[in-house]
């Protein structure tokens, strides 16, 4: 480490931040194109929000471990209350609602719940005596913690976010060392329950999305339109793409949601396979860094927290990319750091902030152990 | 990895840490696997399937729209357009691209100020149309209306405003039957043809008449326009345009002004005028009235208009030149005379006409109850003496007359580019046996010599007959100018015989004949002709001149001019005109127009003042009145446009098949409206021996009535 660079700067996890900022900048370029060659209305706010949330993440690194452990359940509780509030307002106002307008900000509590559930479960397994890991005490309270928000989100109804919550929660449980047998049983149970849930639990529009995913050409102008047009955008990009600002699929409005859910297709059309591999590669770097942070932590709470955050980002990325490439149904999950949208950026930066926080805990631990 | 109950006891912090390490490693491996999967999937889409998706992206981005080719013009013999194209703005809708067809149509109707009948038509067409079939909402729009639609396009998916060309028929109803009209291709027509141009919005194909016959020649080659479009169909920019190639023109033999003049001159009557060129067989005029306006048909036939035409007892939808069949009446007499001459009869041979002729125990009456006295062939023709023909027909027989009728064109179909023509009937003993299984009777021959009974002919056939008799040349009618057509063969008539007929027919008009008022008011041009009056019901039903229109006699006239060196020949048939007096003034004016257009027009202008305008003006005002009265209760237009004419054709054919009520008895001829006829009030007593007629024959009983009527006849 060169002494020319001041310590506070050198201390930052540049192996993650550098790819992340690259990705954000790339995302801004794509959004610039998606707006028809203009910083407004997407690219500028994308950059501003990132800067804002990066500051937030930097502040989070200053939190101490005890402080976070102490706040874990209260934070979870507050977010759960917000979810209930959304439901209540929706029920009173008539019709479902996902947002809570607090005047100065439009908040989507289900987004906040993604890091919050990871935090709460990490805290739970941190306090659970290791000997009880195989007993019901290890699963029932955690199940309640997990399914309370999942049910509330399902009521909205928001299948994509519910799955994201379950995925994040399940990964934390898995990494907490619960018997593998349970996960096998759980997976089998899900395999049986899924068809039942599909036919009795899902809304018609959700069912249609699944059908369309299985056979997009069956309804090329209806709900299969999204998948078909997205594949056309990616496929027509070829190896090097059509060039910056030259994407016809996005510019002529064939691609739905070119700035949010299908931003990857917008990018791939103009930057081709090369651009796509760069994006995937950057996610590999970021998530790999996150996993390393989790593994380097000797503290159970911190490692579960970090790994859960990685899983949450990972779920976003994988589902979104599979969706735009026609491997998953259209579920309405944006691509982290590229899609335009405040809630998504907030969630993902909370995850990044948590990872940076654990990273700084790791460093101070190492520093202490050196000095000791 | 699966721990049993035993294992639970030994779980400790270090074991959990160990598990965490292993499981995060597994998680990392899974994440890496997904990264590879996604990279692989993307490579597959972007590299392996690149061509396919590039094509789809291009087909998204680039909209290739066909530019409908301008149709070839239909020209008259002097290259004046009978059908041309007019630049206009139009709006079509494509049902499969519309979100809310009803709502969109309502909005369009408001923007374009369409009348409710039109809106109802468009909606019903929209409901029936196949999805890809464009439906015309309006055409002939002005630029402001066109612009109003164009700027709202993003709100109107499936609406196609276009700048294009629409078919225009300058003389409107005058050429309706001849030229036909154009319209959007039906689903059947598209399946048959398969050419994608057929379902291009704004493209129309010939539906009837020459438009249909020469469809391929008139069609042309579509142009193409490549434009970049957004998903909602808004055009971003033009990429490339290839101009269309206009279809080839079709040059007809028709004389446009004459066709229009004849149609207008028919006036309020229901009938047809055919004029042929005596040197080539060119059809100069084939007018059938009343008619429809092909201009408004080409915009899509409105149900109100259709209903009006359909309900008209004068059948405006039938081309009477080709599909009207009438007993030719006395107009066959020159032909019969020619048959007699060719059979060796001396034109000077005479017979005495006392008002009737007894054959066996029956008496056949001459139209002139008082008789013509001594009659030779010329007088037989110009005075239209029935007895002369009865007499020699009994001597020479039907075997002489029927072949001559056929040689002269009756019962024949001609090689013309028309959708259909009826060929009528020339009866002979063998035909009657085959058709009705009855023996040929003497009265059948008698009927045939005066063009009644089973005999039926179309106006076109009568014109051909007139031309062939006038020239002695086997003229074939033709509609399309073709320099390679062979000059007409000879009929192998003796020139003397031809001259005999020419002179006798000239005397009909210019001599002491039945049509003195048909003389052409031009010095040195003498028209020859022959009158005919065809009964449609027996004398007991109607006197043939007044009362129910449907029961009145048909008026016929065949003619040629100049009589000694024929240039033009033709026929005029007026349905239920009350006698030949309705027909020959029209022939006179038409021929006058041929030789001196100004004189002809002056006569017409005077008449049209009394009729309430030109044919087009009258049709328009009639439509307005009908539409106001009919309101909602109108019959819908047949879904298949081919049915529009097929229906009236079917009715006409059925009527022609029905044995005439008059065919199974001898016809009692009506008086010819000759100039001297007013004085022809014969006392019944002068008729030779009122014979006991068969009970079904009402002729003698009617004699007083007929005799009491002379004053009502045309003076």
PDB file of C-alpha atoms in Angstrom, chain A residues 153-275:
ATOM      1  CA  UNK A 153     -45.779  -9.140   0.509  1.00  0.00           C
ATOM      2  CA  UNK A 154     -47.760 -11.927  -1.132  1.00  0.00           C
ATOM      3  CA  UNK A 155     -50.926 -10.089  -0.185  1.00  0.00           C
ATOM      4  CA  UNK A 156     -49.817  -7.040  -2.150  1.00  0.00           C
ATOM      5  CA  UNK A 157     -49.496  -9.247  -4.378  1.00  0.00           C
ATOM      6  CA  UNK A 158     -45.827  -9.293  -5.257  1.00  0.00           C
ATOM      7  CA  UNK A 159     -44.561 -12.743  -6.096  1.00  0.00           C
ATOM      8  CA  UNK A 160     -41.076 -11.657  -7.145  1.00  0.00           C
ATOM      9  CA  UNK A 161     -40.287  -9.920  -3.867  1.00  0.00           C
ATOM     10  CA  UNK A 162     -41.770 -12.777  -1.827  1.00  0.00           C
ATOM     11  CA  UNK A 163     -39.459 -15.208  -3.580  1.00  0.00           C
ATOM     12  CA  UNK A 164     -36.519 -12.873  -3.023  1.00  0.00           C
ATOM     13  CA  UNK A 165     -37.302 -12.763   0.721  1.00  0.00           C
ATOM     14  CA  UNK A 166     -37.623 -16.542   0.918  1.00  0.00           C
ATOM     15  CA  UNK A 167     -34.408 -16.973  -1.014  1.00  0.00           C
ATOM     16  CA  UNK A 168     -32.465 -14.547   1.220  1.00  0.00           C
ATOM     17  CA  UNK A 169     -33.894 -16.125   4.381  1.00  0.00           C
ATOM     18  CA  UNK A 170     -33.273 -19.680   3.205  1.00  0.00           C
ATOM     19  CA  UNK A 171     -29.649 -18.908   2.355  1.00  0.00           C
ATOM     20  CA  UNK A 172     -29.049 -17.489   5.822  1.00  0.00           C
ATOM     21  CA  UNK A 173     -30.618 -20.609   7.371  1.00  0.00           C
ATOM     22  CA  UNK A 174     -28.561 -22.809   5.096  1.00  0.00           C
ATOM     23  CA  UNK A 175     -25.347 -21.086   5.992  1.00  0.00           C
ATOM     24  CA  UNK A 176     -26.309 -21.076   9.666  1.00  0.00           C
ATOM     25  CA  UNK A 177     -25.763 -24.811   9.532  1.00  0.00           C
ATOM     26  CA  UNK A 178     -29.271 -26.167   9.745  1.00  0.00           C
ATOM     27  CA  UNK A 179     -29.377 -29.831   8.789  1.00  0.00           C
ATOM     28  CA  UNK A 180     -29.240 -30.319   5.045  1.00  0.00           C
ATOM     29  CA  UNK A 181     -32.046 -32.857   5.363  1.00  0.00           C
ATOM     30  CA  UNK A 182     -34.466 -30.040   6.154  1.00  0.00           C
ATOM     31  CA  UNK A 183     -33.638 -28.227   2.999  1.00  0.00           C
ATOM     32  CA  UNK A 184     -34.120 -31.395   0.964  1.00  0.00           C
ATOM     33  CA  UNK A 185     -37.514 -31.922   2.622  1.00  0.00           C
ATOM     34  CA  UNK A 186     -38.338 -28.252   2.128  1.00  0.00           C
ATOM     35  CA  UNK A 187     -37.421 -28.426  -1.531  1.00  0.00           C
ATOM     36  CA  UNK A 188     -39.564 -31.524  -2.017  1.00  0.00           C
ATOM     37  CA  UNK A 189     -42.427 -29.846  -0.201  1.00  0.00           C
ATOM     38  CA  UNK A 190     -42.079 -26.789  -2.402  1.00  0.00           C
ATOM     39  CA  UNK A 191     -42.053 -28.985  -5.495  1.00  0.00           C
ATOM     40  CA  UNK A 192     -45.378 -30.461  -4.393  1.00  0.00           C
ATOM     41  CA  UNK A 193     -46.856 -27.203  -3.172  1.00  0.00           C
ATOM     42  CA  UNK A 194     -45.791 -25.158  -6.172  1.00  0.00           C
ATOM     43  CA  UNK A 195     -48.376 -26.567  -8.630  1.00  0.00           C
ATOM     44  CA  UNK A 196     -51.088 -26.230  -5.977  1.00  0.00           C
ATOM     45  CA  UNK A 197     -50.026 -22.699  -5.207  1.00  0.00           C
ATOM     46  CA  UNK A 198     -49.820 -21.972  -8.894  1.00  0.00           C
ATOM     47  CA  UNK A 199     -53.390 -22.969  -9.611  1.00  0.00           C
ATOM     48  CA  UNK A 200     -55.006 -21.788  -6.373  1.00  0.00           C
ATOM     49  CA  UNK A 201     -52.694 -19.155  -4.983  1.00  0.00           C
ATOM     50  CA  UNK A 202     -51.624 -17.076  -7.968  1.00  0.00           C
ATOM     51  CA  UNK A 203     -53.492 -14.272  -9.610  1.00  0.00           C
ATOM     52  CA  UNK A 204     -54.487 -14.862 -13.186  1.00  0.00           C
ATOM     53  CA  UNK A 205     -51.949 -12.414 -14.546  1.00  0.00           C
ATOM     54  CA  UNK A 206     -49.220 -14.230 -12.655  1.00  0.00           C
ATOM     55  CA  UNK A 207     -50.316 -17.572 -14.028  1.00  0.00           C
ATOM     56  CA  UNK A 208     -50.313 -16.143 -17.512  1.00  0.00           C
ATOM     57  CA  UNK A 209     -46.769 -14.924 -17.069  1.00  0.00           C
ATOM     58  CA  UNK A 210     -45.647 -18.419 -16.216  1.00  0.00           C
ATOM     59  CA  UNK A 211     -47.441 -19.924 -19.186  1.00  0.00           C
ATOM     60  CA  UNK A 212     -45.990 -17.310 -21.443  1.00  0.00           C
ATOM     61  CA  UNK A 213     -42.523 -17.995 -20.134  1.00  0.00           C
ATOM     62  CA  UNK A 214     -42.933 -21.625 -21.077  1.00  0.00           C
ATOM     63  CA  UNK A 215     -44.054 -20.698 -24.593  1.00  0.00           C
ATOM     64  CA  UNK A 216     -43.448 -17.042 -25.408  1.00  0.00           C
ATOM     65  CA  UNK A 217     -44.361 -17.415 -29.068  1.00  0.00           C
ATOM     66  CA  UNK A 218     -47.877 -18.526 -28.119  1.00  0.00           C
ATOM     67  CA  UNK A 219     -48.808 -14.928 -27.516  1.00  0.00           C
ATOM     68  CA  UNK A 220     -46.282 -12.767 -29.345  1.00  0.00           C
ATOM     69  CA  UNK A 221     -48.306  -9.580 -29.043  1.00  0.00           C
ATOM     70  CA  UNK A 222     -49.610 -10.173 -25.528  1.00  0.00           C
ATOM     71  CA  UNK A 223     -47.635 -11.127 -22.473  1.00  0.00           C
ATOM     72  CA  UNK A 224     -45.066 -13.091 -24.506  1.00  0.00           C
ATOM     73  CA  UNK A 225     -44.172  -9.811 -26.111  1.00  0.00           C
ATOM     74  CA  UNK A 226     -41.762  -8.817 -23.330  1.00  0.00           C
ATOM     75  CA  UNK A 227     -39.688 -11.964 -23.543  1.00  0.00           C
ATOM     76  CA  UNK A 228     -39.671 -12.093 -27.325  1.00  0.00           C
ATOM     77  CA  UNK A 229     -38.653  -8.470 -27.727  1.00  0.00           C
ATOM     78  CA  UNK A 230     -35.997  -8.803 -25.054  1.00  0.00           C
ATOM     79  CA  UNK A 231     -34.466 -11.799 -26.802  1.00  0.00           C
ATOM     80  CA  UNK A 232     -34.590  -9.942 -30.104  1.00  0.00           C
ATOM     81  CA  UNK A 233     -32.743  -7.045 -28.515  1.00  0.00           C
ATOM     82  CA  UNK A 234     -30.034  -9.253 -27.032  1.00  0.00           C
ATOM     83  CA  UNK A 235     -29.777 -11.497 -30.089  1.00  0.00           C
ATOM     84  CA  UNK A 236     -29.609  -8.690 -32.602  1.00  0.00           C
ATOM     85  CA  UNK A 237     -26.786  -7.079 -30.661  1.00  0.00           C
ATOM     86  CA  UNK A 238     -24.414  -9.824 -31.726  1.00  0.00           C
ATOM     87  CA  UNK A 239     -20.838  -9.778 -30.529  1.00  0.00           C
ATOM     88  CA  UNK A 240     -20.162  -6.032 -30.448  1.00  0.00           C
ATOM     89  CA  UNK A 241     -23.657  -4.567 -30.461  1.00  0.00           C
ATOM     90  CA  UNK A 242     -25.236  -1.989 -32.693  1.00  0.00           C
ATOM     91  CA  UNK A 243     -23.294   0.850 -31.125  1.00  0.00           C
ATOM     92  CA  UNK A 244     -23.999   3.387 -28.437  1.00  0.00           C
ATOM     93  CA  UNK A 245     -27.354   5.110 -28.963  1.00  0.00           C
ATOM     94  CA  UNK A 246     -28.096   2.910 -31.967  1.00  0.00           C
ATOM     95  CA  UNK A 247     -30.426   0.362 -30.393  1.00  0.00           C
ATOM     96  CA  UNK A 248     -33.564   0.198 -32.477  1.00  0.00           C
ATOM     97  CA  UNK A 249     -35.438  -2.140 -30.145  1.00  0.00           C
ATOM     98  CA  UNK A 250     -35.189   0.285 -27.242  1.00  0.00           C
ATOM     99  CA  UNK A 251     -35.370   3.545 -29.174  1.00  0.00           C
ATOM    100  CA  UNK A 252     -38.422   2.551 -31.191  1.00  0.00           C
ATOM    101  CA  UNK A 253     -40.215   1.293 -28.085  1.00  0.00           C
ATOM    102  CA  UNK A 254     -40.318  -2.356 -29.077  1.00  0.00           C
ATOM    103  CA  UNK A 255     -38.575  -3.252 -25.834  1.00  0.00           C
ATOM    104  CA  UNK A 256     -40.850  -2.782 -22.847  1.00  0.00           C
ATOM    105  CA  UNK A 257     -39.365  -1.084 -19.782  1.00  0.00           C
ATOM    106  CA  UNK A 258     -36.008  -0.429 -21.452  1.00  0.00           C
ATOM    107  CA  UNK A 259     -34.777   1.545 -18.439  1.00  0.00           C
ATOM    108  CA  UNK A 260     -35.889  -0.715 -15.600  1.00  0.00           C
ATOM    109  CA  UNK A 261     -36.509  -4.453 -15.817  1.00  0.00           C
ATOM    110  CA  UNK A 262     -35.123  -4.825 -19.342  1.00  0.00           C
ATOM    111  CA  UNK A 263     -32.135  -2.512 -19.000  1.00  0.00           C
ATOM    112  CA  UNK A 264     -29.818  -5.439 -19.635  1.00  0.00           C
ATOM    113  CA  UNK A 265     -31.463  -6.041 -23.032  1.00  0.00           C
ATOM    114  CA  UNK A 266     -31.114  -2.339 -23.820  1.00  0.00           C
ATOM    115  CA  UNK A 267     -27.439  -2.584 -22.951  1.00  0.00           C
ATOM    116  CA  UNK A 268     -26.868  -5.847 -24.841  1.00  0.00           C
ATOM    117  CA  UNK A 269     -28.430  -4.477 -27.992  1.00  0.00           C
ATOM    118  CA  UNK A 270     -25.977  -1.609 -28.124  1.00  0.00           C
ATOM    119  CA  UNK A 271     -22.890  -3.222 -26.600  1.00  0.00           C
ATOM    120  CA  UNK A 272     -23.358  -6.800 -27.672  1.00  0.00           C
ATOM    121  CA  UNK A 273     -22.055  -9.918 -26.012  1.00  0.00           C
ATOM    122  CA  UNK A 274     -18.933  -8.069 -24.910  1.00  0.00           C
ATOM    123  CA  UNK A 275     -20.995  -5.634 -22.865  1.00  0.00           C
TER     124      UNK A 275
END
